[in-house]
Amino acid sequence: MSISTFARQPEQVPFRFCSTRASEEEPTEPDTSARESRFKEKPWEYLQSEEYIERYGSNPVWFSYRRNHKGLFPPQKTRKTCIRGSKVCSNPCPICRDHNLFLDYRNVKLLEQFISPNTGIIYHPTHTGICMKKYKQLTQAIEEAQNNGLLFFTIPFTSFKDEDYSNQHPAVSKTPSAPALQSKSAWYDWYEWQQPPEKEIKVLRKIYKDFLKEECGPPPSSSR
């Protein structure tokens, strides 16, 4: 083989079969889900930053989000989670797509975006589009914020009835005595004395005649 033909041959790359080692020539892109946010310790500062205003403006974080689903009708539940390990699904929910958003009970302005201002009820996940994992964290953060006095919550109206707090109804008054006790009779009918029929008395007298004593009057009174 001549030198010229050898020079024309392309450089051979060593063959690797079922190798899990990444190629040294392919640059590894940093995972966006694993990036550390500078607002992690104080997440409420992100809502006041220029980055947030430029991205969302005065709208809620879920305002421009649209769900991807098959068919004409969307499912009644959102996906369970958007991030599984180091993999992020396509079209993540409004909370998972922005690594600077944290569902912390101190981040009041973010939590208020998911509460109806008219009823005070948390928006359903199908309305905001957040995944079920973040929805669970959202409800826990809102409950903790309400317990710490950072969020207002409405107490349901309860109508009090005077009958429930009165001592004039039979439930709290003195229990009357039974009718049987008022008439000084037995509580049950079979407790009262019932005269047996004469025919049965004669039969018993005939059977136990050797053991019966003669009926006599009262004993005489002793006189001194």
PDB file of C-alpha atoms in Angstrom:
ATOM      1  CA  MET A   1       0.000   0.000   0.000  1.00  0.00           C
ATOM      2  CA  SER A   2       1.399   3.395  -0.987  1.00  0.00           C
ATOM      3  CA  ILE A   3       1.809   6.297   1.342  1.00  0.00           C
ATOM      4  CA  SER A   4      -0.696   8.409  -0.602  1.00  0.00           C
ATOM      5  CA  THR A   5      -3.541   5.889  -0.268  1.00  0.00           C
ATOM      6  CA  PHE A   6      -2.855   5.440   3.427  1.00  0.00           C
ATOM      7  CA  ALA A   7      -3.110   9.189   3.962  1.00  0.00           C
ATOM      8  CA  ARG A   8      -6.512   9.329   2.274  1.00  0.00           C
ATOM      9  CA  GLN A   9      -8.105   6.859   4.713  1.00  0.00           C
ATOM     10  CA  PRO A  10     -10.222   8.510   7.452  1.00  0.00           C
ATOM     11  CA  GLU A  11      -9.185   8.290  11.031  1.00  0.00           C
ATOM     12  CA  GLN A  12     -10.703   5.245  12.700  1.00  0.00           C
ATOM     13  CA  VAL A  13     -12.551   5.691  15.983  1.00  0.00           C
ATOM     14  CA  PRO A  14     -12.261   2.839  18.500  1.00  0.00           C
ATOM     15  CA  PHE A  15     -15.483   0.793  18.558  1.00  0.00           C
ATOM     16  CA  ARG A  16     -17.375   0.668  21.868  1.00  0.00           C
ATOM     17  CA  PHE A  17     -20.184  -1.839  22.358  1.00  0.00           C
ATOM     18  CA  CYS A  18     -22.820  -1.157  25.025  1.00  0.00           C
ATOM     19  CA  SER A  19     -20.659   1.431  26.671  1.00  0.00           C
ATOM     20  CA  THR A  20     -22.234   3.667  29.294  1.00  0.00           C
ATOM     21  CA  ARG A  21     -19.321   6.067  29.337  1.00  0.00           C
ATOM     22  CA  ALA A  22     -20.153   9.401  27.742  1.00  0.00           C
ATOM     23  CA  SER A  23     -18.126  10.599  24.818  1.00  0.00           C
ATOM     24  CA  GLU A  24     -15.423  13.082  25.692  1.00  0.00           C
ATOM     25  CA  GLU A  25     -16.153  15.148  22.592  1.00  0.00           C
ATOM     26  CA  GLU A  26     -19.874  15.662  23.414  1.00  0.00           C
ATOM     27  CA  PRO A  27     -20.296  18.575  25.808  1.00  0.00           C
ATOM     28  CA  THR A  28     -22.660  17.894  28.706  1.00  0.00           C
ATOM     29  CA  GLU A  29     -25.324  20.543  29.089  1.00  0.00           C
ATOM     30  CA  PRO A  30     -26.100  21.612  32.651  1.00  0.00           C
ATOM     31  CA  ASP A  31     -29.408  20.379  34.013  1.00  0.00           C
ATOM     32  CA  THR A  32     -31.783  23.296  34.420  1.00  0.00           C
ATOM     33  CA  SER A  33     -33.772  21.532  37.161  1.00  0.00           C
ATOM     34  CA  ALA A  34     -30.677  21.110  39.334  1.00  0.00           C
ATOM     35  CA  ARG A  35     -29.610  24.770  39.195  1.00  0.00           C
ATOM     36  CA  GLU A  36     -29.417  26.506  42.523  1.00  0.00           C
ATOM     37  CA  SER A  37     -31.487  29.651  42.760  1.00  0.00           C
ATOM     38  CA  ARG A  38     -30.183  32.742  44.496  1.00  0.00           C
ATOM     39  CA  PHE A  39     -33.687  33.301  45.866  1.00  0.00           C
ATOM     40  CA  LYS A  40     -33.826  29.983  47.738  1.00  0.00           C
ATOM     41  CA  GLU A  41     -33.329  31.505  51.193  1.00  0.00           C
ATOM     42  CA  LYS A  42     -35.597  34.504  50.531  1.00  0.00           C
ATOM     43  CA  PRO A  43     -38.046  33.459  47.800  1.00  0.00           C
ATOM     44  CA  TRP A  44     -40.258  36.535  48.233  1.00  0.00           C
ATOM     45  CA  GLU A  45     -37.509  38.780  46.825  1.00  0.00           C
ATOM     46  CA  TYR A  46     -37.890  37.166  43.403  1.00  0.00           C
ATOM     47  CA  LEU A  47     -41.404  38.584  43.007  1.00  0.00           C
ATOM     48  CA  GLN A  48     -39.967  42.091  43.433  1.00  0.00           C
ATOM     49  CA  SER A  49     -37.053  41.617  41.036  1.00  0.00           C
ATOM     50  CA  GLU A  50     -36.839  42.977  37.497  1.00  0.00           C
ATOM     51  CA  GLU A  51     -36.482  39.442  36.162  1.00  0.00           C
ATOM     52  CA  TYR A  52     -39.916  38.499  37.482  1.00  0.00           C
ATOM     53  CA  ILE A  53     -41.583  41.699  36.266  1.00  0.00           C
ATOM     54  CA  GLU A  54     -40.094  41.276  32.806  1.00  0.00           C
ATOM     55  CA  ARG A  55     -41.292  37.675  32.596  1.00  0.00           C
ATOM     56  CA  TYR A  56     -44.752  37.818  34.170  1.00  0.00           C
ATOM     57  CA  GLY A  57     -45.610  41.499  34.489  1.00  0.00           C
ATOM     58  CA  SER A  58     -48.654  42.083  36.692  1.00  0.00           C
ATOM     59  CA  ASN A  59     -50.261  38.729  35.825  1.00  0.00           C
ATOM     60  CA  PRO A  60     -50.140  35.567  37.958  1.00  0.00           C
ATOM     61  CA  VAL A  61     -47.473  33.010  37.162  1.00  0.00           C
ATOM     62  CA  TRP A  62     -50.102  30.635  35.727  1.00  0.00           C
ATOM     63  CA  PHE A  63     -51.836  33.233  33.534  1.00  0.00           C
ATOM     64  CA  SER A  64     -50.171  32.372  30.200  1.00  0.00           C
ATOM     65  CA  TYR A  65     -49.834  28.630  30.858  1.00  0.00           C
ATOM     66  CA  ARG A  66     -51.682  26.205  28.598  1.00  0.00           C
ATOM     67  CA  ARG A  67     -51.884  22.468  29.185  1.00  0.00           C
ATOM     68  CA  ASN A  68     -51.015  19.902  26.543  1.00  0.00           C
ATOM     69  CA  HIS A  69     -53.452  16.985  26.386  1.00  0.00           C
ATOM     70  CA  LYS A  70     -54.914  14.551  23.925  1.00  0.00           C
ATOM     71  CA  GLY A  71     -58.350  15.077  22.456  1.00  0.00           C
ATOM     72  CA  LEU A  72     -60.782  17.919  22.885  1.00  0.00           C
ATOM     73  CA  PHE A  73     -61.483  17.588  26.596  1.00  0.00           C
ATOM     74  CA  PRO A  74     -58.704  18.033  29.180  1.00  0.00           C
ATOM     75  CA  PRO A  75     -58.348  15.414  31.945  1.00  0.00           C
ATOM     76  CA  GLN A  76     -59.872  16.178  35.326  1.00  0.00           C
ATOM     77  CA  LYS A  77     -56.481  15.926  37.038  1.00  0.00           C
ATOM     78  CA  THR A  78     -53.098  17.308  36.138  1.00  0.00           C
ATOM     79  CA  ARG A  79     -49.985  15.145  35.991  1.00  0.00           C
ATOM     80  CA  LYS A  80     -48.577  13.738  39.224  1.00  0.00           C
ATOM     81  CA  THR A  81     -45.224  15.509  38.931  1.00  0.00           C
ATOM     82  CA  CYS A  82     -43.231  17.352  36.289  1.00  0.00           C
ATOM     83  CA  ILE A  83     -39.738  16.394  37.479  1.00  0.00           C
ATOM     84  CA  ARG A  84     -38.753  12.752  37.922  1.00  0.00           C
ATOM     85  CA  GLY A  85     -35.191  12.495  39.125  1.00  0.00           C
ATOM     86  CA  SER A  86     -33.075  14.605  36.763  1.00  0.00           C
ATOM     87  CA  LYS A  87     -35.596  14.517  33.906  1.00  0.00           C
ATOM     88  CA  VAL A  88     -38.058  17.315  33.293  1.00  0.00           C
ATOM     89  CA  CYS A  89     -41.152  16.587  31.241  1.00  0.00           C
ATOM     90  CA  SER A  90     -42.149  18.706  28.292  1.00  0.00           C
ATOM     91  CA  ASN A  91     -44.306  21.724  29.092  1.00  0.00           C
ATOM     92  CA  PRO A  92     -43.827  21.647  32.898  1.00  0.00           C
ATOM     93  CA  CYS A  93     -46.317  23.349  35.178  1.00  0.00           C
ATOM     94  CA  PRO A  94     -46.008  27.061  36.119  1.00  0.00           C
ATOM     95  CA  ILE A  95     -44.134  26.265  39.341  1.00  0.00           C
ATOM     96  CA  CYS A  96     -41.789  23.598  37.973  1.00  0.00           C
ATOM     97  CA  ARG A  97     -40.795  25.571  34.864  1.00  0.00           C
ATOM     98  CA  ASP A  98     -39.331  28.439  36.897  1.00  0.00           C
ATOM     99  CA  HIS A  99     -36.596  27.351  39.299  1.00  0.00           C
ATOM    100  CA  ASN A 100     -36.846  30.661  41.176  1.00  0.00           C
ATOM    101  CA  LEU A 101     -40.391  29.992  42.430  1.00  0.00           C
ATOM    102  CA  PHE A 102     -40.619  28.359  45.858  1.00  0.00           C
ATOM    103  CA  LEU A 103     -43.826  27.447  47.676  1.00  0.00           C
ATOM    104  CA  ASP A 104     -42.811  28.804  51.056  1.00  0.00           C
ATOM    105  CA  TYR A 105     -45.306  29.948  53.665  1.00  0.00           C
ATOM    106  CA  ARG A 106     -43.454  33.281  53.886  1.00  0.00           C
ATOM    107  CA  ASN A 107     -43.843  33.878  50.146  1.00  0.00           C
ATOM    108  CA  VAL A 108     -47.268  35.434  50.617  1.00  0.00           C
ATOM    109  CA  LYS A 109     -47.544  37.228  47.267  1.00  0.00           C
ATOM    110  CA  LEU A 110     -47.023  33.976  45.386  1.00  0.00           C
ATOM    111  CA  LEU A 111     -49.543  32.090  47.513  1.00  0.00           C
ATOM    112  CA  GLU A 112     -52.176  34.797  47.012  1.00  0.00           C
ATOM    113  CA  GLN A 113     -52.061  34.175  43.257  1.00  0.00           C
ATOM    114  CA  PHE A 114     -53.560  30.709  43.823  1.00  0.00           C
ATOM    115  CA  ILE A 115     -56.393  31.863  46.131  1.00  0.00           C
ATOM    116  CA  SER A 116     -59.654  33.308  44.876  1.00  0.00           C
ATOM    117  CA  PRO A 117     -60.017  36.899  46.169  1.00  0.00           C
ATOM    118  CA  ASN A 118     -63.821  36.590  46.255  1.00  0.00           C
ATOM    119  CA  THR A 119     -64.316  33.260  48.028  1.00  0.00           C
ATOM    120  CA  GLY A 120     -60.914  32.616  49.628  1.00  0.00           C
ATOM    121  CA  ILE A 121     -60.844  29.090  48.155  1.00  0.00           C
ATOM    122  CA  ILE A 122     -57.710  27.653  46.556  1.00  0.00           C
ATOM    123  CA  TYR A 123     -57.970  27.365  42.800  1.00  0.00           C
ATOM    124  CA  HIS A 124     -58.311  23.833  41.430  1.00  0.00           C
ATOM    125  CA  PRO A 125     -55.194  22.424  39.687  1.00  0.00           C
ATOM    126  CA  THR A 126     -57.096  22.273  36.392  1.00  0.00           C
ATOM    127  CA  HIS A 127     -57.565  26.050  36.613  1.00  0.00           C
ATOM    128  CA  THR A 128     -53.926  26.929  37.314  1.00  0.00           C
ATOM    129  CA  GLY A 129     -52.292  23.917  35.627  1.00  0.00           C
ATOM    130  CA  ILE A 130     -49.864  23.023  38.429  1.00  0.00           C
ATOM    131  CA  CYS A 131     -49.002  19.364  38.964  1.00  0.00           C
ATOM    132  CA  MET A 132     -50.457  17.398  41.878  1.00  0.00           C
ATOM    133  CA  LYS A 133     -47.141  17.326  43.745  1.00  0.00           C
ATOM    134  CA  LYS A 134     -46.885  21.113  43.725  1.00  0.00           C
ATOM    135  CA  TYR A 135     -50.584  21.412  44.552  1.00  0.00           C
ATOM    136  CA  LYS A 136     -50.024  19.395  47.710  1.00  0.00           C
ATOM    137  CA  GLN A 137     -47.087  21.624  48.665  1.00  0.00           C
ATOM    138  CA  LEU A 138     -49.224  24.676  47.886  1.00  0.00           C
ATOM    139  CA  THR A 139     -52.045  23.650  50.225  1.00  0.00           C
ATOM    140  CA  GLN A 140     -49.562  22.906  53.006  1.00  0.00           C
ATOM    141  CA  ALA A 141     -47.844  26.281  52.563  1.00  0.00           C
ATOM    142  CA  ILE A 142     -51.162  28.165  52.561  1.00  0.00           C
ATOM    143  CA  GLU A 143     -52.344  26.354  55.684  1.00  0.00           C
ATOM    144  CA  GLU A 144     -49.069  27.115  57.464  1.00  0.00           C
ATOM    145  CA  ALA A 145     -49.250  30.774  56.400  1.00  0.00           C
ATOM    146  CA  GLN A 146     -52.793  31.038  57.769  1.00  0.00           C
ATOM    147  CA  ASN A 147     -51.734  29.466  61.053  1.00  0.00           C
ATOM    148  CA  ASN A 148     -48.897  32.000  61.359  1.00  0.00           C
ATOM    149  CA  GLY A 149     -51.187  34.929  60.602  1.00  0.00           C
ATOM    150  CA  LEU A 150     -49.662  35.792  57.220  1.00  0.00           C
ATOM    151  CA  LEU A 151     -52.804  35.052  55.203  1.00  0.00           C
ATOM    152  CA  PHE A 152     -56.427  35.892  55.896  1.00  0.00           C
ATOM    153  CA  PHE A 153     -58.991  33.132  55.871  1.00  0.00           C
ATOM    154  CA  THR A 154     -62.752  33.217  56.133  1.00  0.00           C
ATOM    155  CA  ILE A 155     -64.545  31.414  58.921  1.00  0.00           C
ATOM    156  CA  PRO A 156     -67.762  29.747  57.716  1.00  0.00           C
ATOM    157  CA  PHE A 157     -70.941  31.284  59.109  1.00  0.00           C
ATOM    158  CA  THR A 158     -72.728  29.150  61.646  1.00  0.00           C
ATOM    159  CA  SER A 159     -76.302  29.854  62.663  1.00  0.00           C
ATOM    160  CA  PHE A 160     -76.845  29.227  66.360  1.00  0.00           C
ATOM    161  CA  LYS A 161     -80.256  27.986  67.462  1.00  0.00           C
ATOM    162  CA  ASP A 162     -81.601  28.948  70.868  1.00  0.00           C
ATOM    163  CA  GLU A 163     -83.022  25.473  71.289  1.00  0.00           C
ATOM    164  CA  ASP A 164     -79.525  23.983  71.341  1.00  0.00           C
ATOM    165  CA  TYR A 165     -78.438  26.191  74.262  1.00  0.00           C
ATOM    166  CA  SER A 166     -81.693  26.258  76.261  1.00  0.00           C
ATOM    167  CA  ASN A 167     -82.363  24.199  79.379  1.00  0.00           C
ATOM    168  CA  GLN A 168     -86.106  24.083  78.870  1.00  0.00           C
ATOM    169  CA  HIS A 169     -86.333  21.182  76.464  1.00  0.00           C
ATOM    170  CA  PRO A 170     -86.771  17.561  77.673  1.00  0.00           C
ATOM    171  CA  ALA A 171     -83.167  16.593  76.970  1.00  0.00           C
ATOM    172  CA  VAL A 172     -81.835  18.646  79.902  1.00  0.00           C
ATOM    173  CA  SER A 173     -84.913  18.866  82.179  1.00  0.00           C
ATOM    174  CA  LYS A 174     -85.718  16.537  85.054  1.00  0.00           C
ATOM    175  CA  THR A 175     -86.685  13.090  83.888  1.00  0.00           C
ATOM    176  CA  PRO A 176     -90.225  12.239  85.023  1.00  0.00           C
ATOM    177  CA  SER A 177     -90.863   9.003  86.834  1.00  0.00           C
ATOM    178  CA  ALA A 178     -92.284   6.049  85.008  1.00  0.00           C
ATOM    179  CA  PRO A 179     -96.080   5.641  84.910  1.00  0.00           C
ATOM    180  CA  ALA A 180     -95.792   2.303  86.694  1.00  0.00           C
ATOM    181  CA  LEU A 181     -94.015   3.948  89.618  1.00  0.00           C
ATOM    182  CA  GLN A 182     -96.611   6.688  89.843  1.00  0.00           C
ATOM    183  CA  SER A 183     -99.430   4.126  90.189  1.00  0.00           C
ATOM    184  CA  LYS A 184     -97.284   2.013  92.569  1.00  0.00           C
ATOM    185  CA  SER A 185     -97.665  -1.014  90.395  1.00  0.00           C
ATOM    186  CA  ALA A 186     -95.087  -3.424  89.051  1.00  0.00           C
ATOM    187  CA  TRP A 187     -92.860  -2.306  86.197  1.00  0.00           C
ATOM    188  CA  TYR A 188     -93.883  -5.308  84.123  1.00  0.00           C
ATOM    189  CA  ASP A 189     -97.199  -7.095  84.153  1.00  0.00           C
ATOM    190  CA  TRP A 190     -95.700 -10.475  84.906  1.00  0.00           C
ATOM    191  CA  TYR A 191     -94.192  -9.100  88.127  1.00  0.00           C
ATOM    192  CA  GLU A 192     -97.645  -8.636  89.666  1.00  0.00           C
ATOM    193  CA  TRP A 193     -99.359 -11.339  91.687  1.00  0.00           C
ATOM    194  CA  GLN A 194    -101.605 -13.574  89.632  1.00  0.00           C
ATOM    195  CA  GLN A 195    -103.986 -15.983  91.284  1.00  0.00           C
ATOM    196  CA  PRO A 196    -103.481 -19.477  89.836  1.00  0.00           C
ATOM    197  CA  PRO A 197    -106.583 -21.387  88.727  1.00  0.00           C
ATOM    198  CA  GLU A 198    -108.282 -23.684  91.277  1.00  0.00           C
ATOM    199  CA  LYS A 199    -107.891 -26.753  89.092  1.00  0.00           C
ATOM    200  CA  GLU A 200    -104.099 -26.489  89.148  1.00  0.00           C
ATOM    201  CA  ILE A 201    -104.103 -25.890  92.893  1.00  0.00           C
ATOM    202  CA  LYS A 202    -106.071 -29.120  93.468  1.00  0.00           C
ATOM    203  CA  VAL A 203    -103.630 -31.101  91.338  1.00  0.00           C
ATOM    204  CA  LEU A 204    -100.650 -29.739  93.292  1.00  0.00           C
ATOM    205  CA  ARG A 205    -102.348 -30.443  96.599  1.00  0.00           C
ATOM    206  CA  LYS A 206    -102.967 -34.024  95.554  1.00  0.00           C
ATOM    207  CA  ILE A 207     -99.327 -34.525  94.536  1.00  0.00           C
ATOM    208  CA  TYR A 208     -97.770 -32.915  97.619  1.00  0.00           C
ATOM    209  CA  LYS A 209    -100.440 -33.831 100.185  1.00  0.00           C
ATOM    210  CA  ASP A 210     -97.928 -35.694 102.367  1.00  0.00           C
ATOM    211  CA  PHE A 211     -95.720 -32.602 102.601  1.00  0.00           C
ATOM    212  CA  LEU A 212     -98.278 -29.856 103.010  1.00  0.00           C
ATOM    213  CA  LYS A 213     -99.101 -28.381 106.374  1.00  0.00           C
ATOM    214  CA  GLU A 214    -102.606 -27.680 107.489  1.00  0.00           C
ATOM    215  CA  GLU A 215    -103.658 -24.066 107.154  1.00  0.00           C
ATOM    216  CA  CYS A 216    -104.366 -22.496 110.489  1.00  0.00           C
ATOM    217  CA  GLY A 217    -105.035 -19.049 111.790  1.00  0.00           C
ATOM    218  CA  PRO A 218    -102.522 -16.672 113.253  1.00  0.00           C
ATOM    219  CA  PRO A 219    -100.642 -17.818 116.355  1.00  0.00           C
ATOM    220  CA  PRO A 220    -102.212 -16.842 119.693  1.00  0.00           C
ATOM    221  CA  SER A 221    -100.746 -13.829 121.400  1.00  0.00           C
ATOM    222  CA  SER A 222     -98.688 -14.647 124.474  1.00  0.00           C
ATOM    223  CA  SER A 223    -100.171 -13.191 127.707  1.00  0.00           C
ATOM    224  CA  ARG A 224     -98.262 -12.808 130.895  1.00  0.00           C
TER     225      ARG A 224
END
